[in-house]
């Protein structure tokens, strides 16, 4: 018995944002969830104190946005049960009350909005507004009316917050060529009577220090997650700057890379600070006493908590998971530690079909290994490479992995040098070494599994998406370890990608490879496109036709080069898909094609999926 592609599609993804709301009847919990069977839309769900769940967003509406192309916080619940949200189709802000129809709060046009925040005591929603490559912090009246600019500052902005007394505004900003995990500034400015910010002061951060979240403690100080020590620790920062006090001086992460503006790793509660912390191998949910630094675990058996947490009414809510349970919205009583899963249960396969993962370190490289079902001994393996590359893969239930392990194919997720979750020094291993360190680390893990007697050296493949797709094709052309590769929406030529990609990542390669034109030779030397003739095995490429982050031409040019040099390849494209799969039919098709590909290169039959034809010479 094996896991089906439709099983994967129906459990794929998880909530991005959560919110706890205290009401006279008890605590309400709000979250958004993917709906692959509804065209891939994200629906906001409301769980009432009596335990009932209702869709807070009617069918046909999609709470997503395209700010910095990855999107950011896209909704907030309103007092009384209403909702303010961004709609994917037109990127406008809408208000929804009761059973009525959503009402637009912003005009038609090119503007996009994200990182929504309800400023206390003000009948307006604050947001990051993006028009082309210009961003500012704006206030949008909930009753309708002109949009007001609060802050014009750095090129990129996130985390707008109003001080408890209403006299100051804070935000986090950064400029090219930095990415937000390189260096950001926590800024504070007085808020004038007209609702606009005065001169700003930088109170934490800098060009080599990354602040990723800040919340006001009182009118004079803020809690901030910053990596001044080399780890994203929680600090107390004065409104006027000065030395910050580290509240969590330990080699653990209390934050992560903010790919989506609006992420949160702590929430202020009456009993202390609710914090997500740990490493990429295990994350905990705890209550921090800011006076003593004591941490009290309230996360139970969960091994992972997502970058969204909220607290109200003596409760906290987050998204938890384990190697055997999917990402679930979990409500925690902060006094008793009692936990309750409040999101709808997902259909799961029998436990016997799920692999038992193991965290390994091989030659200093972190990996999570998922053994295959079947007889012991050397087995075919696939190296899974995460995107980013400044990202990580947690050790949680992933039916995409179980789909392969249930068929006798082992999986090893590699958190290569450059990954988050292990401190800044481990992240910095990839600086100017993208296409080298990531490739070498994946090869180290592959060879290590062979030496341990787990993997068959002749049957190891590599696969990844986005930046993981880059590492996949780079490993195919720069090493001889892999029998083939599967690249989802992959970068294949760094110099052309830097020229054609979106604003947020347009200078990312300055830190990953080097600034242009000074280091152009590195781009040439590392380009998979220019070394396609050296591919160690066939390549399956899959790409969405609406991808604004990595254009489909990256895949088309690479497969054309493979073909020109007599290498074997296949390219599948998906209309209506962007950077990642959201539709049920796409998820199913991509999985079936990937299994068929492994059957071809590993030498086994795959009668349960449509055949895949490889172009080029055998």
Coordinates of C-alpha atoms in Angstrom, one line a residue:
X1 CA 0.0 0.0 0.0
X2 CA 1.3 3.5 -0.9
X3 CA 0.4 7.1 -0.6
X4 CA -1.5 8.6 -3.5
X5 CA -0.7 12.0 -5.2
X6 CA -4.3 13.1 -4.3
X7 CA -3.5 12.4 -0.6
X8 CA -0.5 14.8 -0.9
X9 CA -2.5 17.5 -2.6
X10 CA -5.2 17.5 0.0
X11 CA -2.8 17.8 2.9
X12 CA -0.3 20.1 1.1
X13 CA 0.7 23.4 2.8
X14 CA -0.6 24.9 6.0
X15 CA -1.8 28.1 7.6
X16 CA 0.4 31.1 7.1
X17 CA -1.1 33.5 9.7
X18 CA -3.0 33.1 12.9
X19 CA -4.8 35.4 15.3
X20 CA -6.2 35.0 18.8
X21 CA -9.1 37.4 19.7
X22 CA -10.4 37.7 23.3
X23 CA -14.2 38.1 23.4
X24 CA -16.7 38.1 26.3
X25 CA -17.6 34.5 25.4
X26 CA -14.0 33.3 25.3
X27 CA -11.1 33.3 22.8
X28 CA -11.7 33.1 19.1
X29 CA -9.1 31.7 16.8
X30 CA -8.6 32.9 13.2
X31 CA -6.3 31.5 10.5
X32 CA -6.0 31.1 6.8
X33 CA -5.6 27.8 5.0
X34 CA -4.8 26.7 1.5
X35 CA -7.7 25.2 -0.6
X36 CA -6.0 23.3 -3.5
X37 CA -9.5 21.9 -4.5
X38 CA -10.8 25.5 -4.8
X39 CA -8.3 26.7 -7.4
X40 CA -5.6 27.2 -4.8
X41 CA -7.2 30.1 -3.0
X42 CA -6.4 30.9 0.6
X43 CA -9.5 31.0 2.8
X44 CA -9.7 32.7 6.2
X45 CA -11.3 30.5 8.9
X46 CA -12.9 31.6 12.2
X47 CA -13.2 29.2 15.2
X48 CA -15.7 30.5 17.7
X49 CA -15.4 29.9 21.5
X50 CA -18.0 27.1 21.3
X51 CA -15.7 25.1 19.0
X52 CA -17.6 25.7 15.7
X53 CA -15.7 26.6 12.6
X54 CA -16.9 28.9 9.8
X55 CA -15.3 30.2 6.6
X56 CA -14.9 33.9 7.2
X57 CA -14.1 34.5 3.5
X58 CA -16.8 33.7 1.0
X59 CA -16.1 31.4 -2.0
X60 CA -14.4 33.2 -4.9
X61 CA -12.2 35.4 -2.7
X62 CA -8.6 34.7 -2.1
X63 CA -6.7 36.3 0.8
X64 CA -3.3 36.7 -0.8
X65 CA -1.1 39.5 -2.1
X66 CA 2.0 39.9 -4.3
X67 CA 4.0 42.4 -2.2
X68 CA 7.7 41.6 -2.9
X69 CA 6.2 38.8 -5.0
X70 CA 6.2 36.3 -2.0
X71 CA 3.3 38.1 -0.4
X72 CA 2.9 39.2 3.2
X73 CA 0.3 39.2 6.0
X74 CA -2.9 39.4 4.1
X75 CA -5.7 39.8 6.7
X76 CA -6.7 40.8 10.2
X77 CA -10.0 40.2 12.1
X78 CA -12.0 43.3 13.0
X79 CA -13.7 43.9 16.4
X80 CA -17.2 42.4 16.2
X81 CA -16.3 39.6 13.8
X82 CA -15.5 41.5 10.6
X83 CA -12.4 41.0 8.4
X84 CA -10.0 43.2 6.5
X85 CA -8.0 41.4 3.8
X86 CA -6.1 41.7 0.5
X87 CA -7.7 40.0 -2.5
X88 CA -5.4 38.2 -5.0
X89 CA -7.4 39.0 -8.1
X90 CA -6.9 42.8 -7.9
X91 CA -4.5 43.3 -4.9
X92 CA -6.9 45.7 -3.3
X93 CA -7.8 45.9 0.4
X94 CA -11.3 44.9 1.3
X95 CA -13.5 45.0 4.4
X96 CA -16.1 42.3 5.1
X97 CA -18.8 42.5 7.8
X98 CA -21.0 39.6 8.7
X99 CA -22.7 37.9 5.8
X100 CA -22.4 40.9 3.5
X101 CA -20.2 41.3 0.4
X102 CA -16.6 42.6 0.7
X103 CA -16.3 46.3 0.2
X104 CA -13.1 47.8 -1.4
X105 CA -11.2 50.2 0.8
X106 CA -8.5 51.1 -1.7
X107 CA -8.8 52.3 -5.3
X108 CA -8.1 50.3 -8.4
X109 CA -4.6 50.6 -9.7
X110 CA -1.1 49.2 -9.4
X111 CA -0.8 49.3 -5.6
X112 CA -0.4 46.2 -3.6
X113 CA -0.8 45.9 0.2
X114 CA 0.7 43.6 2.8
X115 CA 1.8 43.2 6.5
X116 CA -1.7 44.4 7.7
X117 CA -1.8 45.8 11.2
X118 CA -4.7 47.3 13.2
X119 CA -3.4 50.3 15.0
X120 CA -4.9 50.4 18.5
X121 CA -7.3 53.3 19.1
X122 CA -7.4 54.2 15.4
X123 CA -10.2 53.2 13.0
X124 CA -7.8 52.3 10.3
X125 CA -5.6 49.5 9.1
X126 CA -1.9 50.1 8.5
X127 CA 0.0 48.3 5.8
X128 CA 3.1 48.2 3.6
X129 CA 2.0 49.6 0.2
X130 CA 4.0 48.7 -2.9
X131 CA 3.7 50.5 -6.2
X132 CA 6.3 49.2 -8.6
X133 CA 9.6 49.4 -6.7
X134 CA 8.4 52.1 -4.2
X135 CA 7.2 51.1 -0.7
X136 CA 5.8 53.1 2.1
X137 CA 3.7 52.6 5.3
X138 CA 0.2 53.8 4.9
X139 CA -3.0 54.0 6.9
X140 CA -6.3 53.0 5.2
X141 CA -9.5 54.2 7.0
X142 CA -11.8 51.2 7.8
X143 CA -14.8 53.4 6.9
X144 CA -13.3 54.3 3.5
X145 CA -11.5 57.4 2.5
X146 CA -8.1 58.6 1.2
X147 CA -5.0 56.5 1.9
X148 CA -2.6 58.4 4.2
X149 CA 1.2 57.9 4.0
X150 CA 2.6 57.4 7.5
X151 CA 6.3 56.7 6.6
X152 CA 8.5 57.1 3.6
X153 CA 11.9 55.7 4.5
X154 CA 14.0 52.7 3.4
X155 CA 13.5 50.8 0.1
X156 CA 11.9 47.9 1.9
X157 CA 9.6 48.1 5.0
X158 CA 7.9 45.8 7.4
X159 CA 6.4 45.4 10.9
X160 CA 4.6 48.8 11.4
X161 CA 3.6 49.2 15.0
X162 CA 2.0 52.0 17.1
X163 CA 3.3 52.6 20.6
X164 CA 0.9 52.0 23.5
X165 CA 0.4 55.7 24.2
X166 CA 0.0 56.4 20.5
X167 CA 2.9 58.9 20.4
X168 CA 5.4 56.9 18.3
X169 CA 5.5 54.6 15.3
X170 CA 8.1 51.8 14.8
X171 CA 9.0 49.8 11.8
X172 CA 11.8 47.7 10.3
X173 CA 13.5 48.8 7.1
X174 CA 16.5 48.0 4.8
X175 CA 18.0 48.9 1.5
X176 CA 19.7 47.3 -1.4
X177 CA 22.0 45.4 -1.6
X178 CA 21.1 43.9 1.8
X179 CA 18.5 41.2 2.2
X180 CA 16.5 41.3 5.5
X181 CA 18.6 38.5 7.0
X182 CA 21.8 40.4 6.2
X183 CA 21.0 43.8 7.8
X184 CA 18.0 45.8 8.8
X185 CA 17.2 48.8 10.9
X186 CA 14.6 49.1 13.7
X187 CA 13.3 52.6 13.5
X188 CA 11.2 54.8 15.8
X189 CA 9.7 58.2 15.0
X190 CA 7.2 60.5 16.7
X191 CA 3.7 60.3 15.3
X192 CA 2.3 63.8 14.6
X193 CA -1.3 65.0 15.0
X194 CA -1.8 64.6 11.3
X195 CA -1.0 60.9 11.6
X196 CA 2.4 61.1 9.8
X197 CA 5.8 60.2 11.2
X198 CA 8.5 62.7 12.1
X199 CA 12.3 62.2 11.9
X200 CA 13.3 58.7 12.6
X201 CA 15.9 57.3 14.9
X202 CA 17.6 53.9 14.3
X203 CA 17.4 52.1 17.7
X204 CA 18.7 48.6 16.7
X205 CA 20.2 46.8 13.7
X206 CA 22.5 48.0 11.0
X207 CA 24.2 46.8 7.8
X208 CA 25.4 43.6 9.5
X209 CA 22.7 43.0 12.1
X210 CA 19.3 41.7 11.2
X211 CA 16.2 42.7 13.2
X212 CA 13.2 40.6 12.1
X213 CA 10.4 41.5 14.6
X214 CA 9.7 44.3 17.1
X215 CA 6.8 44.9 19.4
X216 CA 6.3 47.7 21.9
X217 CA 6.6 46.9 25.7
X218 CA 5.6 50.4 26.8
X219 CA 6.0 53.9 25.5
X220 CA 9.7 53.9 26.1
X221 CA 10.9 50.5 25.0
X222 CA 10.4 47.6 22.6
X223 CA 11.0 43.9 22.4
X224 CA 13.0 43.0 19.3
X225 CA 14.4 39.9 17.7
X226 CA 17.9 40.7 16.4
X227 CA 21.0 38.6 15.7
X228 CA 23.7 41.0 17.1
X229 CA 25.1 38.0 19.0
X230 CA 25.2 35.7 15.9
X231 CA 21.8 34.2 16.9
X232 CA 18.4 35.7 16.5
X233 CA 17.8 36.4 20.2
X234 CA 15.1 38.5 21.9
X235 CA 16.3 41.8 23.2
X236 CA 14.9 44.8 25.1
X237 CA 15.6 48.0 23.2
X238 CA 15.1 51.6 24.3
X239 CA 13.0 54.0 22.3
X240 CA 16.0 56.3 22.0
X241 CA 18.5 53.6 21.3
X242 CA 21.5 52.8 23.5
X243 CA 22.7 49.4 24.6
X244 CA 20.1 46.6 24.2
X245 CA 19.6 43.9 26.8
X246 CA 19.6 40.3 25.6
X247 CA 16.7 38.5 27.2
X248 CA 17.6 35.1 25.7
X249 CA 21.4 34.8 25.6
X250 CA 21.6 31.3 24.2
X251 CA 22.7 29.6 20.9
X252 CA 19.1 29.2 19.7
X253 CA 17.1 31.0 17.1
X254 CA 14.1 33.1 18.3
X255 CA 13.5 34.3 14.7
X256 CA 14.1 33.3 11.1
X257 CA 14.4 34.8 7.6
X258 CA 11.4 37.1 7.0
X259 CA 10.5 36.0 3.4
X260 CA 6.9 37.2 4.0
X261 CA 6.4 40.6 5.8
X262 CA 4.2 40.0 8.8
X263 CA 5.9 36.9 10.2
X264 CA 6.1 36.7 14.0
X265 CA 8.1 34.5 16.4
X266 CA 6.8 36.0 19.7
X267 CA 3.7 37.6 21.1
X268 CA 3.2 39.7 24.2
X269 CA 0.9 38.1 26.8
X270 CA -0.1 39.0 30.3
X271 CA 2.0 36.1 31.7
X272 CA 5.1 37.0 29.7
X273 CA 6.3 36.6 26.1
X274 CA 5.1 33.6 24.1
X275 CA 8.1 32.6 22.0
X276 CA 9.1 30.2 19.2
X277 CA 12.7 29.1 19.6
X278 CA 15.2 26.4 19.0
X279 CA 17.1 25.2 15.9
X280 CA 16.0 23.8 12.5
X281 CA 16.1 20.3 14.0
X282 CA 13.5 21.2 16.7
X283 CA 11.5 24.3 17.5
X284 CA 9.7 24.8 20.8
X285 CA 6.8 27.1 22.0
X286 CA 7.6 28.6 25.5
X287 CA 6.6 31.4 27.8
X288 CA 9.5 33.7 28.5
X289 CA 9.7 35.7 31.8
X290 CA 11.5 38.8 30.5
X291 CA 12.7 39.7 34.0
X292 CA 14.6 36.4 34.7
X293 CA 15.0 34.9 31.2
X294 CA 13.3 31.7 32.4
X295 CA 11.6 29.7 29.6
X296 CA 8.6 27.5 30.4
X297 CA 7.7 25.0 27.7
X298 CA 4.1 24.9 26.6
X299 CA 4.5 23.3 23.2
X300 CA 4.2 19.7 24.3
X301 CA 5.3 17.0 21.8
X302 CA 5.3 19.3 18.8
X303 CA 8.7 19.5 17.1
X304 CA 7.9 22.5 15.0
X305 CA 6.1 25.8 15.4
X306 CA 5.7 28.1 12.3
X307 CA 6.6 31.8 12.1
X308 CA 3.2 33.0 13.3
X309 CA 2.1 33.3 16.9
X310 CA -0.6 35.3 18.7
X311 CA -1.8 35.6 22.3
X312 CA -5.0 36.9 23.9
X313 CA -7.2 36.1 26.9
X314 CA -4.7 33.8 28.6
X315 CA -4.3 31.7 25.5
X316 CA -1.8 31.5 22.7
X317 CA -2.3 30.2 19.2
X318 CA 0.3 29.0 16.7
X319 CA 0.8 26.4 13.9
X320 CA 2.5 23.2 15.2
X321 CA 3.6 19.9 13.6
X322 CA 5.5 16.7 14.3
X323 CA 7.0 14.0 12.0
X324 CA 3.7 12.2 12.2
X325 CA 1.2 15.1 12.2
X326 CA 0.7 17.9 9.7
X327 CA 0.8 21.6 10.3
X328 CA -2.2 22.3 12.6
X329 CA -3.6 25.4 14.3
X330 CA -3.1 24.8 18.0
X331 CA -4.6 26.7 20.9
X332 CA -2.6 26.6 24.1
X333 CA -3.7 27.6 27.6
X334 CA -0.8 29.5 29.0
X335 CA -1.6 28.7 32.6
X336 CA -2.2 25.0 32.4
X337 CA -0.3 24.2 29.2
X338 CA -3.4 22.3 27.9
X339 CA -3.3 22.2 24.1
X340 CA -6.1 21.8 21.5
X341 CA -6.0 21.4 17.8
X342 CA -8.7 23.8 16.4
X343 CA -8.2 23.4 12.7
X344 CA -10.1 20.8 10.8
X345 CA -8.4 17.4 10.8
X346 CA -6.7 16.3 7.6
X347 CA -7.1 12.8 6.2
X348 CA -3.8 11.0 6.9
X349 CA -2.5 7.6 5.8
X350 CA -1.8 4.8 8.2
X351 CA 1.1 5.5 10.5
X352 CA 2.9 2.4 9.1
X353 CA 3.2 4.3 5.7
X354 CA 5.0 7.3 7.3
X355 CA 8.8 7.3 7.6
X356 CA 10.5 7.9 10.9
X357 CA 13.0 10.7 10.3
X358 CA 16.4 11.1 11.9
X359 CA 18.5 14.2 12.3
X360 CA 22.1 13.6 11.1
X361 CA 25.2 15.7 10.8
X362 CA 27.6 14.5 8.1
X363 CA 30.9 16.3 7.8
X364 CA 29.4 19.3 9.5
X365 CA 26.3 19.4 7.3
X366 CA 22.8 19.2 8.8
X367 CA 20.3 16.7 7.3
X368 CA 17.0 15.1 8.0
X369 CA 16.9 11.5 6.7
X370 CA 13.6 9.7 5.9
X371 CA 14.3 6.0 5.4
X372 CA 12.4 4.1 2.7
X373 CA 9.9 1.4 3.2
X374 CA 11.0 -2.1 2.3
X375 CA 13.9 -4.4 3.0
X376 CA 17.1 -3.0 4.7
X377 CA 20.2 -2.4 2.6
X378 CA 21.3 0.2 0.1
X379 CA 18.3 1.8 -1.5
X380 CA 17.6 4.5 -4.0
X381 CA 17.7 8.0 -2.4
X382 CA 16.7 11.5 -3.4
X383 CA 18.4 14.5 -1.9
X384 CA 15.8 17.2 -1.2
X385 CA 17.1 20.8 -1.4
X386 CA 15.2 23.6 0.1
X387 CA 14.6 27.0 -1.5
X388 CA 15.7 30.4 -0.4
X389 CA 18.6 29.6 -0.3
X390 CA 18.3 31.4 3.0
X391 CA 15.7 29.0 4.4
X392 CA 15.4 25.6 6.0
X393 CA 13.5 22.3 6.0
X394 CA 12.0 21.4 9.4
X395 CA 11.6 17.7 10.4
X396 CA 7.8 17.5 10.2
X397 CA 5.3 15.3 8.4
X398 CA 5.5 15.9 4.7
X399 CA 3.3 13.6 2.6
X400 CA 5.3 14.6 -0.5
X401 CA 8.3 12.8 1.2
X402 CA 6.1 9.9 2.3
X403 CA 4.8 9.5 -1.2
X404 CA 8.3 8.5 -2.2
X405 CA 9.4 6.6 0.9
X406 CA 6.3 4.5 0.8
X407 CA 7.5 3.3 -2.6
X408 CA 11.0 2.3 -1.4
X409 CA 12.8 5.6 -2.2
X410 CA 14.6 7.2 0.7
X411 CA 14.7 11.0 1.1
X412 CA 17.4 13.2 2.8
X413 CA 16.6 16.8 3.3
X414 CA 19.8 18.8 3.4
X415 CA 20.1 22.0 5.4
X416 CA 23.3 23.0 3.6
X417 CA 25.6 25.9 4.6
X418 CA 23.6 29.0 4.2
X419 CA 20.5 27.6 5.8
X420 CA 18.7 29.3 8.7
X421 CA 18.1 27.7 12.1
X422 CA 21.8 27.2 13.1
X423 CA 23.0 30.7 13.7
X424 CA 24.5 33.4 11.5
X425 CA 27.9 31.8 11.1
X426 CA 26.3 28.8 9.4
X427 CA 24.2 31.1 7.2
X428 CA 27.4 33.0 6.2
X429 CA 29.0 29.8 4.9
X430 CA 27.2 30.5 1.6
X431 CA 28.3 34.1 1.3
X432 CA 29.8 34.4 -2.2
X433 CA 29.8 30.6 -2.4
X434 CA 26.3 29.8 -3.9
X435 CA 26.7 27.0 -6.4
X436 CA 29.7 25.8 -4.5
X437 CA 29.0 25.2 -0.8
X438 CA 25.4 24.1 -1.4
X439 CA 26.5 21.6 -4.1
X440 CA 29.3 20.3 -2.0
X441 CA 27.1 19.9 1.1
X442 CA 24.5 17.9 -0.8
X443 CA 27.2 15.7 -2.3
X444 CA 28.7 15.1 1.2
X445 CA 25.3 13.9 2.5
X446 CA 24.8 11.7 -0.5
X447 CA 28.2 10.1 -0.1
X448 CA 27.8 9.8 3.6
X449 CA 24.6 7.8 3.2
X450 CA 26.4 5.5 0.8
X451 CA 29.2 5.0 3.4
X452 CA 26.6 4.3 6.1
X453 CA 25.2 1.5 3.9
X454 CA 21.9 3.2 3.4
X455 CA 22.0 4.5 -0.1
X456 CA 22.9 2.8 -3.4
X457 CA 25.6 5.0 -5.0
X458 CA 24.3 4.3 -8.5
X459 CA 20.8 5.4 -7.6
X460 CA 20.9 8.8 -6.0
X461 CA 19.0 11.8 -7.4
X462 CA 18.7 15.4 -6.3
X463 CA 15.6 17.6 -6.4
X464 CA 14.5 21.1 -5.3
X465 CA 12.5 24.2 -6.1
X466 CA 13.5 27.8 -6.8
X467 CA 17.0 28.2 -5.2
X468 CA 16.8 24.4 -4.5
X469 CA 16.2 24.0 -8.2
X470 CA 19.4 25.9 -8.8
X471 CA 21.3 23.7 -6.5
X472 CA 19.8 20.7 -8.3
X473 CA 21.0 21.7 -11.8
X474 CA 24.3 23.0 -10.4
X475 CA 24.9 19.6 -8.7
X476 CA 24.1 17.8 -12.0
X477 CA 26.7 19.8 -14.0
X478 CA 29.4 20.4 -11.3
X479 CA 29.5 16.9 -9.7
X480 CA 29.3 13.3 -10.7
X481 CA 27.3 12.1 -7.6
X482 CA 23.8 12.2 -9.0
X483 CA 22.0 10.0 -11.5
X484 CA 19.5 12.7 -12.3
X485 CA 17.7 15.7 -11.0
X486 CA 14.2 17.2 -10.7
X487 CA 14.1 21.0 -10.7
X488 CA 10.9 22.9 -9.9
X489 CA 10.8 26.6 -11.1
X490 CA 14.6 26.6 -11.1
X491 CA 17.2 29.3 -11.6
X492 CA 19.6 28.0 -14.3
X493 CA 21.7 31.1 -15.2
X494 CA 22.4 33.5 -12.4
X495 CA 23.4 36.6 -14.4
X496 CA 20.3 36.6 -16.6
X497 CA 18.1 35.9 -13.6
X498 CA 19.5 38.8 -11.7
X499 CA 18.7 41.1 -14.6
X500 CA 15.1 39.8 -15.1
X501 CA 13.9 39.0 -11.6
X502 CA 11.8 41.2 -9.3
X503 CA 13.0 44.0 -7.1
X504 CA 13.2 42.2 -3.7
X505 CA 15.8 39.7 -5.0
X506 CA 17.4 41.7 -7.7
X507 CA 20.5 42.3 -5.5
X508 CA 20.4 39.0 -3.6
X509 CA 23.2 37.6 -5.7
X510 CA 25.6 40.4 -4.5
X511 CA 25.9 38.4 -1.3
X512 CA 25.5 34.9 -2.7
X513 CA 27.9 35.1 -5.6
X514 CA 29.3 38.7 -5.7
X515 CA 28.5 42.1 -7.1
X516 CA 28.3 42.7 -10.9
X517 CA 30.3 43.4 -13.0
X518 CA 33.3 43.0 -10.7
X519 CA 32.7 39.2 -10.2
X520 CA 31.2 38.3 -13.5
X521 CA 33.7 35.4 -14.0
X522 CA 32.1 33.7 -10.9
X523 CA 28.7 33.9 -12.6
X524 CA 30.1 32.4 -15.8
X525 CA 32.0 29.6 -13.9
X526 CA 29.0 28.6 -11.9
X527 CA 26.2 28.9 -14.4
X528 CA 24.5 25.5 -15.0
X529 CA 23.3 26.9 -18.4
X530 CA 26.9 27.3 -19.6
X531 CA 27.9 23.8 -18.4
X532 CA 24.9 21.8 -19.5
X533 CA 27.1 19.5 -21.5
X534 CA 28.6 18.2 -18.3
X535 CA 25.2 17.0 -16.8
X536 CA 25.8 13.7 -14.9
X537 CA 22.3 12.5 -15.7
X538 CA 18.8 13.4 -17.0
X539 CA 16.9 16.4 -15.7
X540 CA 13.1 16.9 -15.3
X541 CA 12.1 20.5 -15.1
X542 CA 8.7 21.8 -14.0
X543 CA 7.6 25.5 -14.2
X544 CA 4.6 27.7 -13.7
X545 CA 3.8 30.0 -16.6
X546 CA 2.9 32.9 -14.4
X547 CA 6.1 32.8 -12.3
X548 CA 7.2 36.4 -11.7
X549 CA 10.2 35.4 -9.6
X550 CA 11.9 32.9 -11.9
X551 CA 10.8 33.2 -15.5
X552 CA 10.0 30.0 -17.4
X553 CA 12.7 31.0 -19.9
X554 CA 15.3 29.9 -17.3
X555 CA 14.0 26.3 -17.8
X556 CA 13.5 26.6 -21.5
X557 CA 17.1 27.8 -22.1
X558 CA 18.6 25.1 -20.0
X559 CA 16.6 22.2 -21.6
X560 CA 17.6 23.6 -25.0
X561 CA 21.2 23.4 -24.0
X562 CA 20.8 19.9 -22.6
X563 CA 19.2 18.9 -26.0
X564 CA 22.0 20.6 -28.0
X565 CA 24.6 18.5 -26.1
X566 CA 22.6 15.2 -26.4
X567 CA 21.6 15.1 -22.7
X568 CA 18.2 13.7 -21.7
X569 CA 15.5 16.0 -20.3
X570 CA 11.8 16.7 -20.0
X571 CA 10.0 20.0 -19.3
X572 CA 6.5 20.4 -18.0
X573 CA 4.8 23.8 -17.7
X574 CA 1.6 24.7 -15.8
X575 CA -0.7 27.6 -16.9
X576 CA -2.1 29.6 -14.0
X577 CA 0.7 28.6 -11.6
X578 CA 3.2 31.0 -10.1
X579 CA 6.3 30.3 -8.0
X580 CA 5.1 27.1 -6.3
X581 CA 2.2 24.7 -6.8
X582 CA -1.3 25.7 -5.4
X583 CA -3.8 23.8 -7.5
X584 CA -4.7 20.2 -6.8
X585 CA -4.3 19.1 -10.4
X586 CA -0.8 20.6 -10.6
X587 CA 0.4 19.0 -7.4
X588 CA -0.9 15.6 -8.6
X589 CA 0.7 16.0 -12.1
X590 CA 4.0 17.1 -10.8
X591 CA 4.3 14.2 -8.3
X592 CA 3.3 11.7 -10.9
X593 CA 5.9 13.0 -13.3
X594 CA 8.6 13.0 -10.7
X595 CA 7.8 9.3 -9.7
X596 CA 7.9 8.3 -13.4
X597 CA 11.2 10.1 -13.8
X598 CA 12.8 8.2 -10.8
X599 CA 11.4 5.0 -12.4
X600 CA 13.3 5.8 -15.6
X601 CA 16.6 6.6 -14.0
X602 CA 16.5 4.1 -11.1
X603 CA 15.2 1.2 -13.3
X604 CA 11.8 0.3 -11.9
X605 CA 8.3 0.2 -13.3
X606 CA 5.8 2.9 -12.4
X607 CA 2.5 1.6 -13.9
X608 CA 0.4 3.7 -11.5
X609 CA 1.4 7.0 -13.1
X610 CA 1.3 8.3 -16.7
X611 CA 4.5 7.6 -18.6
X612 CA 7.1 10.3 -18.9
X613 CA 9.1 10.7 -22.1
X614 CA 12.7 12.0 -21.9
X615 CA 13.9 14.0 -24.9
X616 CA 17.5 13.8 -26.1
X617 CA 19.7 10.8 -26.8
X618 CA 19.6 7.8 -24.4

